[in-house]
mmCIF file with all atom_site columns, C-alpha atoms in Angstrom:
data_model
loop_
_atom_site.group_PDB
_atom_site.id
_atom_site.type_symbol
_atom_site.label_atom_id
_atom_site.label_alt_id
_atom_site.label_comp_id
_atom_site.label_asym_id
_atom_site.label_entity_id
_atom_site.label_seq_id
_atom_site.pdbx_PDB_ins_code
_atom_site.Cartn_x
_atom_site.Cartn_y
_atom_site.Cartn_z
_atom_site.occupancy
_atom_site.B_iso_or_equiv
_atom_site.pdbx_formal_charge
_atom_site.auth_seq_id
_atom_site.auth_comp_id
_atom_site.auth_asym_id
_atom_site.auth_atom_id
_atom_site.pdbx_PDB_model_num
ATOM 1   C CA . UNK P 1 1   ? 0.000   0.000  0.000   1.00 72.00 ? 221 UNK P CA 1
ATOM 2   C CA . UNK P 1 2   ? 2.915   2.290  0.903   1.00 86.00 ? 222 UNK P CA 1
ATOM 3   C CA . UNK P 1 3   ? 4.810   1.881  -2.445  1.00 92.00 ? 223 UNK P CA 1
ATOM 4   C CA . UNK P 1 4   ? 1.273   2.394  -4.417  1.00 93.00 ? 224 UNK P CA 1
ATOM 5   C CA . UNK P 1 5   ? 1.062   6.244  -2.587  1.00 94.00 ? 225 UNK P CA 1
ATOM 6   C CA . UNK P 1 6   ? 5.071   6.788  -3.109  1.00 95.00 ? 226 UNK P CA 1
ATOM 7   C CA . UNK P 1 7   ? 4.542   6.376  -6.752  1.00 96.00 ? 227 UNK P CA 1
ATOM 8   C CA . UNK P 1 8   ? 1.282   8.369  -6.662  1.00 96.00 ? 228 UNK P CA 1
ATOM 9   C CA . UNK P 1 9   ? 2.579   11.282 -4.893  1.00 95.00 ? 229 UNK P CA 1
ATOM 10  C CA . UNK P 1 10  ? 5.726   11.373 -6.706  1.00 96.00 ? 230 UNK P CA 1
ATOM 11  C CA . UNK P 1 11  ? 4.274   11.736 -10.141 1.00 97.00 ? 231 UNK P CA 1
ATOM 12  C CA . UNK P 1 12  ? 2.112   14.160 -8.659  1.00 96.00 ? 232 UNK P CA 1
ATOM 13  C CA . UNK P 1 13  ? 4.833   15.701 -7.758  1.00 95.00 ? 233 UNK P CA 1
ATOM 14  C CA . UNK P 1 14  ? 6.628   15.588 -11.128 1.00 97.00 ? 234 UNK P CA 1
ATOM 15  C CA . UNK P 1 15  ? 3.667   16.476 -12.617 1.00 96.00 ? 235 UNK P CA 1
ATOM 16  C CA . UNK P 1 16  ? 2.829   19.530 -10.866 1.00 95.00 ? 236 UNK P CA 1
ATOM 17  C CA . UNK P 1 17  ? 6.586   20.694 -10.526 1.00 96.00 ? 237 UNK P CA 1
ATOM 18  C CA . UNK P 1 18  ? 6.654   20.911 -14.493 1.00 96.00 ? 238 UNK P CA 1
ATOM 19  C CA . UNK P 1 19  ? 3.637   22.464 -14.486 1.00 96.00 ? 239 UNK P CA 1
ATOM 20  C CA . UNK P 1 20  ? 4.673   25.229 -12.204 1.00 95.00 ? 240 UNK P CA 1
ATOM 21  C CA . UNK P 1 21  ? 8.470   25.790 -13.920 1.00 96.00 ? 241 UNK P CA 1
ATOM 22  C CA . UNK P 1 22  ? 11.711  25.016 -11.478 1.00 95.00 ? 242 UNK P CA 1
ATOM 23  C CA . UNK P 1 23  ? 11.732  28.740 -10.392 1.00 96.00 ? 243 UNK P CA 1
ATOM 24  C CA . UNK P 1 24  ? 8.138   28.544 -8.571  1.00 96.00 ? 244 UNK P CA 1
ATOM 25  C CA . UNK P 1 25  ? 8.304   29.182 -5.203  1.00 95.00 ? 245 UNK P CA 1
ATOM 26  C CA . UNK P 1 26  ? 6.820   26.149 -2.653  1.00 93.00 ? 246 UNK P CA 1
ATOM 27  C CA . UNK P 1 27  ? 4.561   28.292 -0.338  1.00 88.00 ? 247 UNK P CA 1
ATOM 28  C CA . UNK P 1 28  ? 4.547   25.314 2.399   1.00 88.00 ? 248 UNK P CA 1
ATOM 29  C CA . UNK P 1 29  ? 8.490   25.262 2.734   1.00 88.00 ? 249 UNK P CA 1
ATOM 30  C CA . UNK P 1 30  ? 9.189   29.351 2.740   1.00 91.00 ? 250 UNK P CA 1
ATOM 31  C CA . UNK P 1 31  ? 12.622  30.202 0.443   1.00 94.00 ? 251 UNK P CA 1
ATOM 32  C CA . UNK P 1 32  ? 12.557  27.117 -1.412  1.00 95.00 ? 252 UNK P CA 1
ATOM 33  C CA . UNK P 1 33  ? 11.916  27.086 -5.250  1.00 96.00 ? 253 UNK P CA 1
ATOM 34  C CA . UNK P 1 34  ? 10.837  23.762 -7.084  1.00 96.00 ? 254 UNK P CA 1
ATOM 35  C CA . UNK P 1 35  ? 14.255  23.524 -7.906  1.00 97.00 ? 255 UNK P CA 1
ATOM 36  C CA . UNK P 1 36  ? 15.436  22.720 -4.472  1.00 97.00 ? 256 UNK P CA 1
ATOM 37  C CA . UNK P 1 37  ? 12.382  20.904 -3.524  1.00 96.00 ? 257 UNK P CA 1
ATOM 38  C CA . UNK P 1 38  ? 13.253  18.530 -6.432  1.00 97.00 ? 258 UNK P CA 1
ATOM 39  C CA . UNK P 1 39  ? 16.724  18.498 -5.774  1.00 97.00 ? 259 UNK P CA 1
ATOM 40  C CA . UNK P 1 40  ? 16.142  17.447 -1.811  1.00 96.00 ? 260 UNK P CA 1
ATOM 41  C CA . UNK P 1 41  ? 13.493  15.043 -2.323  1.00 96.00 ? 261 UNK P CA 1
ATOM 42  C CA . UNK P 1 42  ? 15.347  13.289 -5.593  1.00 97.00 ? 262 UNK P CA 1
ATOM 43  C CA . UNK P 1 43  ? 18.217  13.106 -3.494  1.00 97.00 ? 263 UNK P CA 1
ATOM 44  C CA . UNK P 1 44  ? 16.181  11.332 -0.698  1.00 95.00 ? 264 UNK P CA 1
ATOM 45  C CA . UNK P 1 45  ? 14.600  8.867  -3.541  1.00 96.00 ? 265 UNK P CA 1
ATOM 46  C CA . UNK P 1 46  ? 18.299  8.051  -4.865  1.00 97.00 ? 266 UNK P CA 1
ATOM 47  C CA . UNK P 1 47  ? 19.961  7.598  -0.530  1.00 95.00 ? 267 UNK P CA 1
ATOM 48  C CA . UNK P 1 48  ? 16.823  5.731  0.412   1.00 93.00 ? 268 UNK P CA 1
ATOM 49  C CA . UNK P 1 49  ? 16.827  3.391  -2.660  1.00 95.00 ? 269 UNK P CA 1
ATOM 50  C CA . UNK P 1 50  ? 20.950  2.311  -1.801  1.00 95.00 ? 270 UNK P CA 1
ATOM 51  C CA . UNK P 1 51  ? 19.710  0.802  1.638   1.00 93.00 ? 271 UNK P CA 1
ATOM 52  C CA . UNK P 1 52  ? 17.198  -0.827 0.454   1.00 93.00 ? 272 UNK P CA 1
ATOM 53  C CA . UNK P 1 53  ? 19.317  -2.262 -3.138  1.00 95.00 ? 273 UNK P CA 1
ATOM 54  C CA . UNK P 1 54  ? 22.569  -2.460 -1.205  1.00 93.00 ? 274 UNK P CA 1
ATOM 55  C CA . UNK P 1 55  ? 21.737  -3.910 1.759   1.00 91.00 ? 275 UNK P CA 1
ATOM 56  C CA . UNK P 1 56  ? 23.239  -1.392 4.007   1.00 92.00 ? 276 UNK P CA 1
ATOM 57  C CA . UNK P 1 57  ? 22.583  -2.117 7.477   1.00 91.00 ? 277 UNK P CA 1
ATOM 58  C CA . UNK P 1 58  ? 24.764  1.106  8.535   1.00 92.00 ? 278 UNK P CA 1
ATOM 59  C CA . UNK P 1 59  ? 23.627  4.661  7.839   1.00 92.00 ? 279 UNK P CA 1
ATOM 60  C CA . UNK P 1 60  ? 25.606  6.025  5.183   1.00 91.00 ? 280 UNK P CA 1
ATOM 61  C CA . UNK P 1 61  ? 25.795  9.514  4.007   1.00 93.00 ? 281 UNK P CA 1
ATOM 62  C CA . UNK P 1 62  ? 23.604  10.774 1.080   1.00 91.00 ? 282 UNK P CA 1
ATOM 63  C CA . UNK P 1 63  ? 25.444  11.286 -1.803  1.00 88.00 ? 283 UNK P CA 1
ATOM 64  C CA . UNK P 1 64  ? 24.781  15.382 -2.561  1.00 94.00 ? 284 UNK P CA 1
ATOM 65  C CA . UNK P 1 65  ? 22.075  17.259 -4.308  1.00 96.00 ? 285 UNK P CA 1
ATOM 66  C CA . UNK P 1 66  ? 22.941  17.442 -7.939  1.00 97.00 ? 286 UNK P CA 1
ATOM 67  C CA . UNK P 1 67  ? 23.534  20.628 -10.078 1.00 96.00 ? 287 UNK P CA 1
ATOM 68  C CA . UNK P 1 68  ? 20.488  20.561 -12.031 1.00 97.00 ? 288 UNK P CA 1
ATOM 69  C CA . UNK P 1 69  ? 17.577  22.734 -12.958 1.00 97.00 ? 289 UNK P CA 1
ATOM 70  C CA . UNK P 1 70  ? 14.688  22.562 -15.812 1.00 97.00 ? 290 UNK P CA 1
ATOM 71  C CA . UNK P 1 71  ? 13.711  19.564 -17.921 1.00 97.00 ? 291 UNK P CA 1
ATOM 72  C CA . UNK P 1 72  ? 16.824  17.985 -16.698 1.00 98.00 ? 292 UNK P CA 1
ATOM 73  C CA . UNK P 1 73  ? 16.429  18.125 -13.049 1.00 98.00 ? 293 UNK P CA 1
ATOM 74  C CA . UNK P 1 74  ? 12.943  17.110 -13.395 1.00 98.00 ? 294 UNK P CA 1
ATOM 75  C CA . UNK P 1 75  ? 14.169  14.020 -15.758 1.00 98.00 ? 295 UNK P CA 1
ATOM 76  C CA . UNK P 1 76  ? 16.756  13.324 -12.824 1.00 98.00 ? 296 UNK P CA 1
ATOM 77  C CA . UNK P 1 77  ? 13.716  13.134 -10.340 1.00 98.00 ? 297 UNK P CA 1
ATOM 78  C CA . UNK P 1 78  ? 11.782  11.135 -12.157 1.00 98.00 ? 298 UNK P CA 1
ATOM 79  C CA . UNK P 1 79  ? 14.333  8.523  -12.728 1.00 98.00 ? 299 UNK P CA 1
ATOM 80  C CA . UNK P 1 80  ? 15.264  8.901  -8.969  1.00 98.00 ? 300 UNK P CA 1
ATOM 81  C CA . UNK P 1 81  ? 11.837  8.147  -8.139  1.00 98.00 ? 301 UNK P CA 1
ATOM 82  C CA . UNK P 1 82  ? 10.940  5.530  -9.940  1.00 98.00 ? 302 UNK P CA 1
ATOM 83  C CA . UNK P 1 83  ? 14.072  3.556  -8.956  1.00 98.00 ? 303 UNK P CA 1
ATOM 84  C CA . UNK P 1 84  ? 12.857  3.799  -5.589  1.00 97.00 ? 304 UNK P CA 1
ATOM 85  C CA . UNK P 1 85  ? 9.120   2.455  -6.194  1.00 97.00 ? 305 UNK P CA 1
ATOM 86  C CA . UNK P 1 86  ? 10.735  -0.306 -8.049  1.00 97.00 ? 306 UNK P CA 1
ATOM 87  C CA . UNK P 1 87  ? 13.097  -1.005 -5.690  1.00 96.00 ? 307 UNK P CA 1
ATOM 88  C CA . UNK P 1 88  ? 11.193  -1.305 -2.514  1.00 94.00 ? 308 UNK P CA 1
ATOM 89  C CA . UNK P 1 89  ? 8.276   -3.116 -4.909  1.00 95.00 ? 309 UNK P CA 1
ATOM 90  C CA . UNK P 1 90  ? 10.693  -5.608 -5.382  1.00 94.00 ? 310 UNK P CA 1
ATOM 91  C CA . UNK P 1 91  ? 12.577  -6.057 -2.107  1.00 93.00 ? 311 UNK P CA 1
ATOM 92  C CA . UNK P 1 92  ? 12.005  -8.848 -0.394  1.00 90.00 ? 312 UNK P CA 1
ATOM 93  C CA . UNK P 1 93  ? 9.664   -9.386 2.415   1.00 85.00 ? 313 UNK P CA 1
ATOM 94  C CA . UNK P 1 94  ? 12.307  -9.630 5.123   1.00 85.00 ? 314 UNK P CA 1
ATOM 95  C CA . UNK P 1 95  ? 14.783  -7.353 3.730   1.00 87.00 ? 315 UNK P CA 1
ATOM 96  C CA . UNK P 1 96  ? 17.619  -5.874 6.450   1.00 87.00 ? 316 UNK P CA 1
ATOM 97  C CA . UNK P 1 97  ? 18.778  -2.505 5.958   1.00 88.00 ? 317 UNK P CA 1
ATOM 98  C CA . UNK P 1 98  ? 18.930  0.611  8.067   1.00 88.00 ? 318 UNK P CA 1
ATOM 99  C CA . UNK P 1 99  ? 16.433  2.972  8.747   1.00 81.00 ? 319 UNK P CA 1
ATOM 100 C CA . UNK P 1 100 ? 16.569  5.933  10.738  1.00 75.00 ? 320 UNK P CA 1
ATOM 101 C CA . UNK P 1 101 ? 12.821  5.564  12.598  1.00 74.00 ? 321 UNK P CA 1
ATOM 102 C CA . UNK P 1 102 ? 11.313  2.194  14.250  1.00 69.00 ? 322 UNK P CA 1
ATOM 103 C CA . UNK P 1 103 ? 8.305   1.402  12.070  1.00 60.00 ? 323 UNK P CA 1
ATOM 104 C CA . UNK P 1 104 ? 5.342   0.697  14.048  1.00 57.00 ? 324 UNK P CA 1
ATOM 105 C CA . UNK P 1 105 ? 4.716   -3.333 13.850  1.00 55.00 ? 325 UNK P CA 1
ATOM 106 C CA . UNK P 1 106 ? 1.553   -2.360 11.180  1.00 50.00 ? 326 UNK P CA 1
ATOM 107 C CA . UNK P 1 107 ? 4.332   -1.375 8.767   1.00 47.00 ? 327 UNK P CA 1
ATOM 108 C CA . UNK P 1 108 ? 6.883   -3.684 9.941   1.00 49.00 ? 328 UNK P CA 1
ATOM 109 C CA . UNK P 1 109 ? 5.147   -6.478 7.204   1.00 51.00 ? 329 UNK P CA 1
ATOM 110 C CA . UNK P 1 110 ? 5.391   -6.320 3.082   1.00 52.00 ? 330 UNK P CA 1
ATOM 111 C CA . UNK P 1 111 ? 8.317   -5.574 0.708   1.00 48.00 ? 331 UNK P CA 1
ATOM 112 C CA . UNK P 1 112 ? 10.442  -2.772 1.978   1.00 49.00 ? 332 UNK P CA 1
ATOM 113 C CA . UNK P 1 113 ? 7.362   -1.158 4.138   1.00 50.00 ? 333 UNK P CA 1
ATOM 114 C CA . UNK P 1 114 ? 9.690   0.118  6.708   1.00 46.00 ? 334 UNK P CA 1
ATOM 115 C CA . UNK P 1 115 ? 11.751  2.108  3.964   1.00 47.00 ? 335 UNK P CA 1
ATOM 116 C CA . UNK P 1 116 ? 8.330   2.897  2.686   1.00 46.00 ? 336 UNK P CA 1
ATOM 117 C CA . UNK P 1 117 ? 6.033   5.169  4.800   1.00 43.00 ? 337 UNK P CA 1
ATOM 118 C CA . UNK P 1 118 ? 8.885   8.273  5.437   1.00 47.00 ? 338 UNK P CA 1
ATOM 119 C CA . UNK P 1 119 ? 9.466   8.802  1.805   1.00 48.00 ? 339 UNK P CA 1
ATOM 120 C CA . UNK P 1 120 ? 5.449   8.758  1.244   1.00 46.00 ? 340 UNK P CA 1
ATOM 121 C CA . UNK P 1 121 ? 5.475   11.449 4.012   1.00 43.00 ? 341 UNK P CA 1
ATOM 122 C CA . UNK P 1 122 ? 8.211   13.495 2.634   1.00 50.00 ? 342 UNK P CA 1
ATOM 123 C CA . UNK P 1 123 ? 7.000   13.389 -1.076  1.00 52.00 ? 343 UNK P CA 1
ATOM 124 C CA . UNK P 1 124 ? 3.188   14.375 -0.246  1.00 49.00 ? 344 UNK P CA 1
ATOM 125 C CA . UNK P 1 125 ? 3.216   16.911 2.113   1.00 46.00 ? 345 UNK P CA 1
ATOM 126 C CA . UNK P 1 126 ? 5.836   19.380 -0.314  1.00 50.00 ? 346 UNK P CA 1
ATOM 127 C CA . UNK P 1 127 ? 4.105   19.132 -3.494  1.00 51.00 ? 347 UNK P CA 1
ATOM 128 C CA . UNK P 1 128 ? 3.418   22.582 -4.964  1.00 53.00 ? 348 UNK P CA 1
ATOM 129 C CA . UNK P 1 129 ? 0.317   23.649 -4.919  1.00 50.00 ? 349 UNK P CA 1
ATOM 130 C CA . UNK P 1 130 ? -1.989  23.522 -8.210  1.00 50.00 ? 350 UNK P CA 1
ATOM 131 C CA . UNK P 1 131 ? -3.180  26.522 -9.514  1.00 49.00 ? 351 UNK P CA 1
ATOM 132 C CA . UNK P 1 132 ? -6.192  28.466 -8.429  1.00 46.00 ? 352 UNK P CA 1
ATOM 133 C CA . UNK P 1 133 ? -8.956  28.644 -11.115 1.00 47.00 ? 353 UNK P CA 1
ATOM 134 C CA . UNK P 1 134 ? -9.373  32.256 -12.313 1.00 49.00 ? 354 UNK P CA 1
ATOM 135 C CA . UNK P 1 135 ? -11.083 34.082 -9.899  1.00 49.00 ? 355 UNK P CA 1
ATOM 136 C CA . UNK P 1 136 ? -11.028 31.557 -7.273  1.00 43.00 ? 356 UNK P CA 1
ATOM 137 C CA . UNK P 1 137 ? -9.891  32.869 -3.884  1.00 44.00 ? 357 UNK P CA 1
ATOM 138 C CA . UNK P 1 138 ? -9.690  28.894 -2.341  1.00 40.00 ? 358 UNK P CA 1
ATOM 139 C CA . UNK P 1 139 ? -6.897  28.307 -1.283  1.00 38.00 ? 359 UNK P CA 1
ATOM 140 C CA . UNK P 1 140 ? -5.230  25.141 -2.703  1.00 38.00 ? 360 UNK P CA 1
ATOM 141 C CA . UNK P 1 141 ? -5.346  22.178 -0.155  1.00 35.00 ? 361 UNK P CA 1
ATOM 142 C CA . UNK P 1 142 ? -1.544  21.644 -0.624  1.00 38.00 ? 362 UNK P CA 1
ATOM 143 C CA . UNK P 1 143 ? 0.021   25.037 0.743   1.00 37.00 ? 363 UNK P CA 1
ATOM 144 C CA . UNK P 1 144 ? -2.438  24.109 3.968   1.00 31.00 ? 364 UNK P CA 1
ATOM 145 C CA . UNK P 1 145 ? -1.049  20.945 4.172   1.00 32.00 ? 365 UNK P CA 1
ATOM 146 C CA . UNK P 1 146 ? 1.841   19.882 6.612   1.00 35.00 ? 366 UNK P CA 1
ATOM 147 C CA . UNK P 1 147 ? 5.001   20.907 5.618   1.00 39.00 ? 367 UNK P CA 1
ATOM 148 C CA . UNK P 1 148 ? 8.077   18.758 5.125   1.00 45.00 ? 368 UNK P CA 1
ATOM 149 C CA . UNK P 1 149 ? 10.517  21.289 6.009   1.00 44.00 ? 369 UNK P CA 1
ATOM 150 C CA . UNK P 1 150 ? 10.193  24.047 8.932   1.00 39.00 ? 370 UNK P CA 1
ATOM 151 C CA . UNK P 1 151 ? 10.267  28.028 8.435   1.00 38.00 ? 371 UNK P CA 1
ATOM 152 C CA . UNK P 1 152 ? 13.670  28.021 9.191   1.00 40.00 ? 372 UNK P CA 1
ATOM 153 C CA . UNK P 1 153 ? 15.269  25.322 6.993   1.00 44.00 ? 373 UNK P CA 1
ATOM 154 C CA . UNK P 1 154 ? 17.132  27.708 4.573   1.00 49.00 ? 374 UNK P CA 1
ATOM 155 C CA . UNK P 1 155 ? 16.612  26.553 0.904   1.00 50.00 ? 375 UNK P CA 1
ATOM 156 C CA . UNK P 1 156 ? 19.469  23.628 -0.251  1.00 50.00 ? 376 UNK P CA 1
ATOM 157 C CA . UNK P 1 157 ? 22.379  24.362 -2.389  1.00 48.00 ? 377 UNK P CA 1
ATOM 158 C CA . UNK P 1 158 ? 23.985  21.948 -5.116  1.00 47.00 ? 378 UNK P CA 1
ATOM 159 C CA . UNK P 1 159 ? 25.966  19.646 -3.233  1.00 48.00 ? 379 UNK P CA 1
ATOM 160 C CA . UNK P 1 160 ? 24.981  20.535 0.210   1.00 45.00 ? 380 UNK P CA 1
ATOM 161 C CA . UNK P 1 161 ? 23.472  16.795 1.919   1.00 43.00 ? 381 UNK P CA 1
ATOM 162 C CA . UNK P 1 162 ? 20.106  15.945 2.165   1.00 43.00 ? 382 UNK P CA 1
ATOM 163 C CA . UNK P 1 163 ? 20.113  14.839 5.755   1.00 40.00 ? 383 UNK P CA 1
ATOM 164 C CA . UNK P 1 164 ? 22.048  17.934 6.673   1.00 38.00 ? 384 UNK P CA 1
ATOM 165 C CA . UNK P 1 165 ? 18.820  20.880 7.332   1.00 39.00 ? 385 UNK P CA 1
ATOM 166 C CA . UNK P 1 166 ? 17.467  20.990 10.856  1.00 35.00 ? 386 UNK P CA 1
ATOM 167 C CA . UNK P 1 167 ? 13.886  21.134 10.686  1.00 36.00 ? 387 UNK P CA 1
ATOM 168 C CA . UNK P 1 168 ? 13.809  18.635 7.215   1.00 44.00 ? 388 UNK P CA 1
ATOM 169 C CA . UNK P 1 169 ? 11.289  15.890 8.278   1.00 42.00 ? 389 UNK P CA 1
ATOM 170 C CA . UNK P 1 170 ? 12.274  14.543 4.699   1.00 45.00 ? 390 UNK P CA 1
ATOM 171 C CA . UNK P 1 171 ? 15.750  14.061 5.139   1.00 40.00 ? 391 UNK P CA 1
#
């Protein structure tokens, strides 16, 4: 069930980031642009996937946010992403690898569900919001939504770590 919302929300989240263009801001994570909110959360797809893949039963660090923007970065995510859905559709039921959170025992069954449920919270909650209709003054149920990152995470740089920004519930 997990993987099914982590491949749901992350094509919504594809989707709506090339709708809005890289330079958009993301009203629920103040400073950040879809470009960093792509960069973080690819980056996330790409470190969570290696435990999972690799086996890694020690943390290990992430490997950097990449240096890309447009139709590039949002290939880049996409890829990211969809490694990660296959790879924790795939893994095997009792599959060892290191996680940063104790899953509660109704996650603790099914390929990769503890890897699962944090990147399905970290990929919802940012999406950017759609756009109004003309003349609407409703605010979209996205920017009300919880955000993954606090007021005062500053916005990520190229090559700065994913797990690095106090306040990231993502990372």
């Amino acid at each position: 069930m997990y993987v099914r919302v982590l491949e749901r929300e992350g094509r919504a989240l594809a989707t709506a980031a090339e709708t809005a263009g890289s330079d958009a801001e993301v009203p629920n994570c103040p400073g950040w642009q879809i470009r960093d909110l792509l960069r973080h959360t690819g980056t996330v797809h790409r470190w969570a996937t290696a435990f999972v893949a690799e086996g890694h039963t020690s943390y290990h660090p992430d490997p950097g946010l990449p240096d890309l923007d447009g139709e590039e970065l949002l290939a880049w995510f996409r890829e990211g992403h969809g490694q990660l859905v296959d790879t924790l559709s795939s893994a095997a039921p009792d599959v060892e690898c290191w996680h940063f959170l104790p899953a509660p025992r109704r996650w603790r069954s099914g390929p990769g569900a503890r890897r699962t449920r944090r990147p399905c919270t970290g990929s919802t909650p940012s999406r950017p919001p759609a756009p109004p209709p003309p003349g609407s003054t409703t605010r979209s149920p996205w920017t009300a939504s919880r955000s993954c990152c606090s007021a005062s995470t500053p916005a990520p740089r190229a090559g700065s770590a994913a797990g690095s920004r106090a306040g990231c519930g993502c990372g």
